[in-house]
Amino acid sequence: MFLKMRRIRRCQCVQLMTTCLVLSVVMVCWEQLDNNVVSHVKSYSYRYLVNHFININKSFTIPREQARRFSNFRYLLDHPDKCIEKDVLLLLFVKTSPENIGRRNAIRSTWGNETYIRNRLGVTVKVVFALGVARTTRDEPSWSKRNGVGFQEQLIREDRRHGDLVQQDFLDSFHNLTLKLILQFHWMHSRCAHARFFMTADDDIFVHMPNLVSYLQDMSSRGVTQFWIGRVHRGAPPIRSKDSKYYVPFEMYQWVSYPDYTAGAGYVVSRDVADKIYQATLTLNASIYIDDVFMGICANAVGVTPQDHVFFSGEGKTPYHQCIYDQMLTSHGHVEDIYDLWRAATHPQVKWWTSGLVGRLYCTAVKMALLCRPYYLNTYHCKAAFL
Ligand SMILES: *[C@@H]1O[C@H](CO)[C@@H](O)[C@H](O)[C@H]1NC(C)=O
Ligand SMILES: *[C@@H]1O[C@H](CO)[C@@H](O)[C@H](O)[C@H]1NC(C)=O
Ligand SMILES: *[C@@H]1O[C@H](CO)[C@@H](O)[C@H](O)[C@H]1NC(C)=O
Ligand SMILES: *[C@@H]1O[C@H](CO)[C@@H](O)[C@H](O)[C@H]1NC(C)=O
């Protein structure tokens, strides 16, 4: 009896101590947590209850002469004739940096291979790499000066071989990504305005080109306009913490919520939207350096809203499985495995596995197991299992 009492007391004591420990951890972290929760609640209320972004348009509008400084950079590499074919289904811009030649080559020989797309899929897709200039030679790491050649000379050689680099004379840096976005819409306007769709993508994403092409052909045959598709960020709050890569000061953006926009990793717009965005860039202040947010501001100014597609992954990564390959469109964070993924995802057996009633039932079960786990967020949405 006495022994039992003592054990119970010890148990209670341990319980009490754990509770205290947990409480103190929560107290210490609360301020941080609190800020996050509050900013999301505020931003969602603004987005869904007020939804007045009219003043955003007004306060971002600047005189044309001043807006020109965001776009009038000299072209260092260009291909004015790249798009001369009459029927171009898609102009696909890959945002890249001078040093990422390995990524560009991987894309050229997998999902971005124009010859493969023409021969095997029967459509014209133009894949172009958008970049700025590398920092001065002084700052270049030594590997880039192999054989005594600097970045720029290497790029010129690379471009002579492949003919697919478009470069403007601004510093290629994270905080200049908006300039790169503007470059893409301006290039399309002057060199490829007849392409039916425009896409922009990071150089570390995987695009399932056969699936994307058939999806866009379908959209095109329906004559879609006002079309902007990707992974949508709804009512996202600006990040005010100075430690974040995405920090935006109040002077730069004063509202508690961004207009809806798609994750910059990869999204598609139709020709008419591309033209409207181009027009918007002629009169908007592009100082805000988060390019996908700026895209949202431009779209807001011209009355275009984004739509979600479950097989655009945003920042997420695809689970490696045949049942996913059959429908996926984009997946983020592929560098090393891009060749293997391309081979696996476009293998003829994928269709064989996933067709028929049995195949479809099997795949629904597999996709539920892969995508509908709680707390497993960084991939396609659970909804995708039922399509
Ligand atoms: C692109 O595909 C074609 C035909 O499928 C192939 O001959 C060519 O080697 C590929 N290009 C690259 C860079 O791998
Ligand atoms: C953006 O590019 C311009 C032109 O090269 C340069 O002057 C500026 O410092 C760059 N900005 C950032 C934040 O890198
Ligand atoms: C554009 O916005 C920045 C802040 O993001 C501001 O400093 C600048 O004055 C604005 N430009 C014009 C022409 O209003
Ligand atoms: C945004 O501002 C421009 C110029 O001030 C105007 O032409 C356009 O209609 C505005 N758009 C919206 C959605 O209010």
Short mmCIF file of C-alpha atoms and ligand atoms in Angstrom, two decimals:
data_model
loop_
_atom_site.label_atom_id
_atom_site.label_comp_id
_atom_site.label_asym_id
_atom_site.label_seq_id
_atom_site.Cartn_x
_atom_site.Cartn_y
_atom_site.Cartn_z
CA MET A 1 0.00 0.00 0.00
CA PHE A 2 2.70 2.44 1.06
CA LEU A 3 4.83 1.42 -1.91
CA LYS A 4 1.95 2.01 -4.30
CA MET A 5 1.33 5.51 -2.93
CA ARG A 6 4.96 6.40 -3.42
CA ARG A 7 4.90 5.24 -7.02
CA ILE A 8 1.82 7.32 -7.72
CA ARG A 9 3.45 10.38 -6.18
CA ARG A 10 6.55 9.91 -8.27
CA CYS A 11 4.38 9.60 -11.39
CA GLN A 12 2.55 12.80 -10.57
CA CYS A 13 5.77 14.58 -9.93
CA VAL A 14 7.15 13.58 -13.33
CA GLN A 15 3.87 14.64 -14.92
CA LEU A 16 4.00 18.00 -13.21
CA MET A 17 7.57 18.57 -14.30
CA THR A 18 6.83 17.66 -17.93
CA THR A 19 3.86 19.99 -17.95
CA CYS A 20 6.02 22.80 -16.60
CA LEU A 21 8.67 22.12 -19.22
CA VAL A 22 6.16 22.07 -22.08
CA LEU A 23 4.52 25.22 -20.80
CA SER A 24 7.76 27.11 -20.59
CA VAL A 25 8.75 26.04 -24.11
CA VAL A 26 5.35 27.22 -25.37
CA MET A 27 5.77 30.51 -23.50
CA VAL A 28 9.18 31.09 -25.03
CA CYS A 29 7.95 30.31 -28.55
CA TRP A 30 4.57 31.96 -28.15
CA GLU A 31 5.54 35.37 -29.40
CA GLN A 32 6.84 33.94 -32.65
CA LEU A 33 3.82 31.63 -33.03
CA ASP A 34 1.52 34.44 -32.09
CA ASN A 35 2.90 36.76 -34.76
CA ASN A 36 2.49 34.10 -37.38
CA VAL A 37 -1.06 33.25 -36.42
CA VAL A 38 -2.08 36.88 -36.16
CA SER A 39 -0.61 37.83 -39.52
CA HIS A 40 -2.35 34.91 -41.24
CA VAL A 41 -5.68 35.69 -39.63
CA LYS A 42 -5.36 39.35 -40.58
CA SER A 43 -4.34 38.52 -44.11
CA TYR A 44 -7.16 36.03 -44.61
CA SER A 45 -9.75 38.46 -43.30
CA TYR A 46 -8.42 41.15 -45.57
CA ARG A 47 -8.42 38.81 -48.55
CA TYR A 48 -11.84 37.25 -47.99
CA LEU A 49 -13.86 39.85 -46.09
CA VAL A 50 -12.57 43.12 -47.44
CA ASN A 51 -10.92 42.06 -50.68
CA HIS A 52 -10.19 45.61 -51.73
CA PHE A 53 -7.05 45.72 -53.73
CA ILE A 54 -8.16 48.77 -55.72
CA ASN A 55 -5.68 51.02 -53.96
CA ILE A 56 -2.85 48.64 -54.65
CA ASN A 57 -3.27 49.32 -58.31
CA LYS A 58 -3.33 53.04 -57.73
CA SER A 59 -0.35 53.20 -55.46
CA PHE A 60 1.80 51.01 -57.72
CA THR A 61 1.05 53.01 -60.85
CA ILE A 62 3.90 55.29 -61.88
CA PRO A 63 4.59 57.36 -65.01
CA ARG A 64 5.68 55.34 -68.04
CA GLU A 65 9.08 57.05 -68.25
CA GLN A 66 9.81 55.91 -64.72
CA ALA A 67 8.54 52.38 -65.30
CA ARG A 68 10.84 52.09 -68.29
CA ARG A 69 13.90 51.79 -66.08
CA PHE A 70 12.78 48.28 -65.10
CA SER A 71 12.83 47.06 -68.67
CA ASN A 72 15.23 49.02 -70.83
CA PHE A 73 18.27 46.84 -70.25
CA ARG A 74 20.44 46.00 -73.25
CA TYR A 75 20.21 42.44 -74.61
CA LEU A 76 23.60 40.76 -74.36
CA LEU A 77 22.33 37.51 -75.84
CA ASP A 78 19.18 37.33 -77.92
CA HIS A 79 17.43 35.29 -80.60
CA PRO A 80 14.94 37.47 -82.44
CA ASP A 81 14.15 34.63 -84.88
CA LYS A 82 13.67 31.90 -82.33
CA CYS A 83 9.90 31.93 -82.72
CA ILE A 84 9.41 32.36 -86.46
CA GLU A 85 7.31 29.21 -86.88
CA LYS A 86 3.65 30.07 -87.32
CA ASP A 87 2.13 27.70 -84.83
CA VAL A 88 3.86 27.78 -81.46
CA LEU A 89 1.90 26.06 -78.71
CA LEU A 90 4.04 27.18 -75.81
CA LEU A 91 6.84 29.61 -75.10
CA LEU A 92 8.57 28.22 -72.02
CA PHE A 93 10.99 30.47 -70.16
CA VAL A 94 13.36 28.89 -67.67
CA LYS A 95 14.70 31.32 -65.08
CA THR A 96 18.34 30.42 -64.70
CA SER A 97 21.64 31.92 -63.48
CA PRO A 98 24.91 32.07 -65.41
CA GLU A 99 26.60 29.38 -63.30
CA ASN A 100 23.83 26.79 -63.66
CA ILE A 101 25.03 25.24 -66.89
CA GLY A 102 24.57 21.72 -65.51
CA ARG A 103 20.89 22.35 -64.90
CA ARG A 104 20.41 23.86 -68.36
CA ASN A 105 22.03 20.88 -70.03
CA ALA A 106 19.88 18.49 -68.04
CA ILE A 107 16.75 20.33 -69.14
CA ARG A 108 17.92 20.44 -72.77
CA SER A 109 18.32 16.70 -72.91
CA THR A 110 15.17 15.78 -70.97
CA TRP A 111 11.90 17.69 -70.69
CA GLY A 112 13.12 20.79 -72.56
CA ASN A 113 14.30 18.98 -75.69
CA GLU A 114 12.54 20.82 -78.52
CA THR A 115 13.41 18.14 -81.09
CA TYR A 116 11.90 15.41 -78.96
CA ILE A 117 8.78 17.49 -78.42
CA ARG A 118 8.36 18.13 -82.14
CA ASN A 119 9.03 14.53 -83.20
CA ARG A 120 7.23 12.67 -80.47
CA LEU A 121 4.47 15.04 -79.42
CA GLY A 122 3.93 16.75 -82.77
CA VAL A 123 3.86 20.34 -81.51
CA THR A 124 6.21 23.30 -81.39
CA VAL A 125 7.37 24.34 -77.94
CA LYS A 126 10.12 26.94 -77.59
CA VAL A 127 12.36 26.60 -74.56
CA VAL A 128 14.37 29.71 -73.73
CA PHE A 129 16.62 30.44 -70.75
CA ALA A 130 16.36 33.89 -69.16
CA LEU A 131 19.33 35.27 -67.27
CA GLY A 132 21.18 38.37 -66.17
CA VAL A 133 24.93 38.88 -65.88
CA ALA A 134 27.20 37.25 -63.33
CA ARG A 135 29.00 39.33 -60.74
CA THR A 136 32.34 40.75 -61.85
CA THR A 137 35.18 38.37 -62.54
CA ARG A 138 36.75 39.37 -59.27
CA ASP A 139 33.95 37.68 -57.32
CA GLU A 140 33.71 34.59 -59.46
CA PRO A 141 34.68 31.34 -57.77
CA SER A 142 37.85 29.87 -59.21
CA TRP A 143 36.16 26.92 -60.93
CA SER A 144 34.48 29.27 -63.34
CA LYS A 145 37.81 30.50 -64.59
CA ARG A 146 38.90 27.09 -65.77
CA ASN A 147 41.01 27.51 -68.91
CA GLY A 148 41.06 31.21 -68.17
CA VAL A 149 37.51 31.73 -69.48
CA GLY A 150 35.07 33.89 -67.51
CA PHE A 151 31.35 33.31 -67.17
CA GLN A 152 30.39 35.57 -70.03
CA GLU A 153 32.65 33.87 -72.53
CA GLN A 154 31.41 30.49 -71.38
CA LEU A 155 27.84 31.67 -71.87
CA ILE A 156 28.59 32.92 -75.37
CA ARG A 157 30.05 29.52 -76.25
CA GLU A 158 27.12 27.71 -74.73
CA ASP A 159 24.73 29.93 -76.64
CA ARG A 160 26.57 29.35 -79.91
CA ARG A 161 25.99 25.62 -79.44
CA HIS A 162 22.37 25.69 -78.35
CA GLY A 163 20.99 29.08 -79.41
CA ASP A 164 18.59 29.37 -76.49
CA LEU A 165 19.94 31.97 -74.04
CA VAL A 166 18.30 35.34 -73.60
CA GLN A 167 20.34 37.65 -71.41
CA GLN A 168 19.94 41.24 -70.36
CA ASP A 169 22.45 43.58 -68.83
CA PHE A 170 21.33 43.49 -65.19
CA LEU A 171 22.97 41.77 -62.28
CA ASP A 172 21.68 38.21 -61.91
CA SER A 173 20.63 38.11 -58.26
CA PHE A 174 17.72 37.02 -56.10
CA HIS A 175 16.61 40.60 -55.59
CA ASN A 176 16.52 41.20 -59.33
CA LEU A 177 14.12 38.37 -60.11
CA THR A 178 11.36 40.84 -60.94
CA LEU A 179 13.55 42.31 -63.68
CA LYS A 180 13.88 38.78 -65.06
CA LEU A 181 10.11 38.39 -65.03
CA ILE A 182 9.67 41.64 -66.93
CA LEU A 183 12.32 40.53 -69.42
CA GLN A 184 10.24 37.43 -70.18
CA PHE A 185 6.98 39.25 -70.86
CA HIS A 186 8.72 41.91 -72.94
CA TRP A 187 10.56 39.30 -74.97
CA MET A 188 7.33 37.46 -75.66
CA HIS A 189 5.65 40.70 -76.69
CA SER A 190 8.28 41.59 -79.24
CA ARG A 191 9.52 38.15 -80.41
CA CYS A 192 6.88 35.53 -79.80
CA ALA A 193 3.52 37.23 -79.35
CA HIS A 194 1.73 34.54 -81.36
CA ALA A 195 2.59 31.64 -79.01
CA ARG A 196 -0.67 30.27 -77.64
CA PHE A 197 0.65 29.91 -74.07
CA PHE A 198 3.47 31.29 -71.98
CA MET A 199 5.11 29.45 -69.11
CA THR A 200 7.80 30.48 -66.66
CA ALA A 201 9.72 27.91 -64.63
CA ASP A 202 12.63 27.58 -62.23
CA ASP A 203 15.68 25.70 -63.46
CA ASP A 204 15.31 23.08 -60.74
CA ILE A 205 11.84 21.89 -61.60
CA PHE A 206 10.71 18.90 -63.58
CA VAL A 207 8.00 19.36 -66.19
CA HIS A 208 6.12 16.34 -67.48
CA MET A 209 6.13 17.66 -71.03
CA PRO A 210 3.86 15.03 -72.67
CA ASN A 211 1.19 15.60 -70.00
CA LEU A 212 1.56 19.38 -70.16
CA VAL A 213 1.33 19.42 -73.95
CA SER A 214 -1.85 17.36 -74.03
CA TYR A 215 -3.38 19.49 -71.28
CA LEU A 216 -2.59 22.71 -73.15
CA GLN A 217 -3.84 21.29 -76.45
CA ASP A 218 -7.08 20.52 -74.72
CA MET A 219 -7.30 24.05 -73.26
CA SER A 220 -6.43 25.55 -76.61
CA SER A 221 -9.12 23.58 -78.47
CA ARG A 222 -11.63 24.97 -76.00
CA GLY A 223 -10.37 28.44 -76.81
CA VAL A 224 -9.61 29.42 -73.22
CA THR A 225 -8.78 33.02 -72.42
CA GLN A 226 -8.12 34.79 -69.11
CA PHE A 227 -6.19 31.63 -68.27
CA TRP A 228 -3.57 31.57 -65.51
CA ILE A 229 -2.84 28.24 -63.87
CA GLY A 230 -0.44 26.91 -61.25
CA ARG A 231 -0.24 26.35 -57.50
CA VAL A 232 -2.13 29.32 -56.05
CA HIS A 233 -1.10 31.17 -52.89
CA ARG A 234 -4.30 32.69 -51.51
CA GLY A 235 -4.29 35.57 -49.07
CA ALA A 236 -0.61 35.19 -48.24
CA PRO A 237 0.70 37.79 -45.77
CA PRO A 238 3.91 39.73 -46.51
CA ILE A 239 6.79 38.53 -44.35
CA ARG A 240 7.99 41.26 -42.03
CA SER A 241 10.77 39.37 -40.33
CA LYS A 242 14.14 40.71 -41.44
CA ASP A 243 15.78 37.27 -41.24
CA SER A 244 13.66 35.89 -44.03
CA LYS A 245 14.74 35.66 -47.63
CA TYR A 246 11.27 36.93 -48.52
CA TYR A 247 11.34 39.94 -46.15
CA VAL A 248 9.37 42.86 -47.52
CA PRO A 249 9.51 46.21 -45.69
CA PHE A 250 6.34 48.13 -45.03
CA GLU A 251 7.40 50.97 -47.35
CA MET A 252 7.57 48.51 -50.22
CA TYR A 253 4.19 46.88 -49.58
CA GLN A 254 1.80 48.31 -47.00
CA TRP A 255 -1.20 45.92 -47.11
CA VAL A 256 -1.63 42.91 -44.84
CA SER A 257 -2.19 40.51 -47.70
CA TYR A 258 -0.84 39.93 -51.19
CA PRO A 259 -3.24 39.55 -54.08
CA ASP A 260 -3.56 35.87 -55.06
CA TYR A 261 -0.63 34.61 -57.10
CA THR A 262 0.87 31.34 -58.28
CA ALA A 263 4.10 29.87 -56.94
CA GLY A 264 6.97 31.08 -59.09
CA ALA A 265 8.36 27.56 -59.50
CA GLY A 266 6.15 27.13 -62.57
CA TYR A 267 2.92 28.51 -64.00
CA VAL A 268 1.20 28.98 -67.36
CA VAL A 269 -0.81 31.86 -68.83
CA SER A 270 -2.66 32.18 -72.11
CA ARG A 271 -1.54 34.59 -74.83
CA ASP A 272 -4.12 37.26 -73.97
CA VAL A 273 -3.06 37.26 -70.31
CA ALA A 274 0.62 37.51 -71.28
CA ASP A 275 -0.19 40.57 -73.32
CA LYS A 276 -2.15 42.18 -70.49
CA ILE A 277 0.67 41.54 -68.03
CA TYR A 278 3.07 43.12 -70.50
CA GLN A 279 0.86 46.19 -70.64
CA ALA A 280 0.71 46.32 -66.83
CA THR A 281 4.51 46.27 -66.54
CA LEU A 282 4.63 49.48 -68.57
CA THR A 283 3.00 51.48 -65.80
CA LEU A 284 3.72 49.67 -62.52
CA ASN A 285 6.45 50.19 -59.97
CA ALA A 286 8.47 46.98 -60.11
CA SER A 287 10.62 47.68 -57.05
CA ILE A 288 9.04 44.81 -55.17
CA TYR A 289 11.59 42.08 -55.70
CA ILE A 290 9.51 38.96 -55.18
CA ASP A 291 8.71 38.14 -58.77
CA ASP A 292 5.66 35.96 -58.26
CA VAL A 293 4.09 38.56 -55.97
CA PHE A 294 4.75 41.23 -58.58
CA MET A 295 3.02 38.98 -61.11
CA GLY A 296 0.04 38.92 -58.74
CA ILE A 297 0.02 42.71 -58.53
CA CYS A 298 0.16 43.05 -62.34
CA ALA A 299 -2.65 40.52 -62.77
CA ASN A 300 -4.72 42.30 -60.16
CA ALA A 301 -4.30 45.55 -62.05
CA VAL A 302 -5.62 44.01 -65.26
CA GLY A 303 -8.35 41.91 -63.67
CA VAL A 304 -6.92 38.40 -64.03
CA THR A 305 -7.18 35.82 -61.24
CA PRO A 306 -5.18 32.59 -60.93
CA GLN A 307 -6.67 29.10 -60.86
CA ASP A 308 -5.31 26.12 -58.96
CA HIS A 309 -4.30 22.92 -60.69
CA VAL A 310 -3.61 20.00 -58.36
CA PHE A 311 -0.79 18.64 -60.48
CA PHE A 312 1.27 21.81 -60.33
CA SER A 313 3.36 21.12 -57.25
CA GLY A 314 4.49 24.64 -56.35
CA GLU A 315 7.41 24.24 -53.98
CA GLY A 316 6.55 20.58 -53.47
CA LYS A 317 8.01 17.42 -54.89
CA THR A 318 6.34 14.54 -56.65
CA PRO A 319 6.20 11.12 -55.00
CA TYR A 320 8.07 8.70 -57.25
CA HIS A 321 5.35 6.41 -58.56
CA GLN A 322 3.90 5.38 -61.91
CA CYS A 323 0.40 6.27 -60.82
CA ILE A 324 1.55 9.86 -60.28
CA TYR A 325 3.60 10.05 -63.49
CA ASP A 326 0.47 9.39 -65.46
CA GLN A 327 -1.01 12.77 -64.51
CA MET A 328 1.68 15.01 -63.00
CA LEU A 329 2.57 18.35 -64.58
CA THR A 330 5.35 19.91 -62.52
CA SER A 331 7.51 18.98 -59.55
CA HIS A 332 10.04 21.12 -57.72
CA GLY A 333 13.58 20.49 -56.50
CA HIS A 334 15.08 18.17 -59.11
CA VAL A 335 18.69 18.51 -60.08
CA GLU A 336 20.52 15.21 -59.79
CA ASP A 337 17.60 12.91 -60.51
CA ILE A 338 16.16 14.71 -63.52
CA TYR A 339 17.44 12.16 -66.07
CA ASP A 340 16.11 9.18 -64.12
CA LEU A 341 12.79 10.84 -63.45
CA TRP A 342 12.39 11.76 -67.12
CA ARG A 343 13.08 8.19 -68.20
CA ALA A 344 10.72 6.72 -65.62
CA ALA A 345 7.94 9.25 -66.04
CA THR A 346 7.77 9.01 -69.84
CA HIS A 347 8.20 5.24 -70.06
CA PRO A 348 5.46 3.62 -72.20
CA GLN A 349 4.72 1.16 -69.40
CA VAL A 350 3.29 3.96 -67.25
CA LYS A 351 0.21 4.10 -69.48
CA TRP A 352 -0.03 0.33 -69.52
CA TRP A 353 -0.03 0.15 -65.71
CA THR A 354 -2.55 2.88 -65.12
CA SER A 355 -5.14 2.16 -67.81
CA GLY A 356 -8.30 0.08 -67.50
CA LEU A 357 -10.64 -0.25 -64.56
CA VAL A 358 -8.24 -2.31 -62.46
CA GLY A 359 -5.37 0.06 -63.16
CA ARG A 360 -7.46 3.08 -62.20
CA LEU A 361 -8.70 1.53 -58.97
CA TYR A 362 -5.20 0.44 -58.07
CA CYS A 363 -3.88 3.94 -58.76
CA THR A 364 -6.55 5.65 -56.70
CA ALA A 365 -5.58 3.48 -53.75
CA VAL A 366 -1.88 4.16 -54.28
CA LYS A 367 -2.41 7.90 -54.66
CA MET A 368 -4.51 8.04 -51.50
CA ALA A 369 -1.72 6.31 -49.63
CA LEU A 370 0.88 8.67 -51.08
CA LEU A 371 -0.92 12.02 -50.94
CA CYS A 372 -3.54 11.88 -48.20
CA ARG A 373 -1.30 11.42 -45.20
CA PRO A 374 -1.81 14.03 -42.48
CA TYR A 375 1.06 16.51 -42.07
CA TYR A 376 2.50 15.47 -45.42
CA LEU A 377 2.17 18.79 -47.19
CA ASN A 378 5.05 19.24 -49.50
CA THR A 379 3.59 17.55 -52.55
CA TYR A 380 0.34 17.39 -54.53
CA HIS A 381 -2.90 17.95 -52.68
CA CYS A 382 -4.92 14.97 -51.48
CA LYS A 383 -7.66 15.93 -53.98
CA ALA A 384 -5.31 14.76 -56.73
CA ALA A 385 -5.89 11.17 -55.65
CA PHE A 386 -9.46 11.26 -56.90
CA LEU A 387 -8.90 12.65 -60.39
C1 LIG B 1 16.86 15.60 -78.15
O1 LIG B 1 16.12 14.55 -78.71
C2 LIG B 1 16.61 14.12 -79.96
C3 LIG B 1 15.60 13.16 -80.58
O2 LIG B 1 14.80 12.53 -79.62
C4 LIG B 1 17.98 13.51 -79.75
O3 LIG B 1 18.50 13.05 -80.99
C5 LIG B 1 18.90 14.58 -79.17
O4 LIG B 1 20.15 14.01 -78.86
C6 LIG B 1 18.29 15.17 -77.90
N1 LIG B 1 19.08 16.31 -77.51
C7 LIG B 1 19.79 16.34 -76.38
C8 LIG B 1 20.53 17.59 -76.06
O5 LIG B 1 19.86 15.38 -75.63
C1 LIG B 2 19.89 44.71 -60.08
O1 LIG B 2 20.56 44.98 -61.31
C2 LIG B 2 21.03 46.31 -61.41
C3 LIG B 2 21.59 46.49 -62.81
O2 LIG B 2 22.63 45.61 -63.05
C4 LIG B 2 22.07 46.56 -60.34
O3 LIG B 2 22.52 47.90 -60.42
C5 LIG B 2 21.44 46.32 -58.97
O4 LIG B 2 22.40 46.43 -57.96
C6 LIG B 2 20.83 44.94 -58.93
N1 LIG B 2 20.09 44.82 -57.69
C7 LIG B 2 20.26 43.83 -56.84
C8 LIG B 2 19.45 43.90 -55.61
O5 LIG B 2 21.03 42.92 -57.03
C1 LIG B 3 8.58 52.47 -56.12
O1 LIG B 3 8.50 51.80 -54.87
C2 LIG B 3 9.63 52.01 -54.01
C3 LIG B 3 9.42 51.21 -52.75
O2 LIG B 3 9.13 49.90 -53.03
C4 LIG B 3 9.79 53.47 -53.70
O3 LIG B 3 10.94 53.67 -52.91
C5 LIG B 3 9.89 54.26 -54.98
O4 LIG B 3 9.91 55.64 -54.70
C6 LIG B 3 8.71 53.96 -55.90
N1 LIG B 3 8.93 54.61 -57.18
C7 LIG B 3 8.10 55.58 -57.62
C8 LIG B 3 8.48 56.17 -58.93
O5 LIG B 3 7.11 55.91 -57.02
C1 LIG B 4 -5.40 49.97 -62.60
O1 LIG B 4 -4.89 51.27 -62.92
C2 LIG B 4 -4.84 51.56 -64.29
C3 LIG B 4 -4.20 52.92 -64.48
O2 LIG B 4 -4.43 53.78 -63.39
C4 LIG B 4 -6.26 51.51 -64.88
O3 LIG B 4 -6.20 51.74 -66.26
C5 LIG B 4 -6.86 50.14 -64.62
O4 LIG B 4 -8.19 50.08 -65.07
C6 LIG B 4 -6.81 49.82 -63.15
N1 LIG B 4 -7.29 48.46 -62.93
C7 LIG B 4 -8.20 48.12 -62.02
C8 LIG B 4 -8.57 46.67 -61.94
O5 LIG B 4 -8.71 48.94 -61.27
#
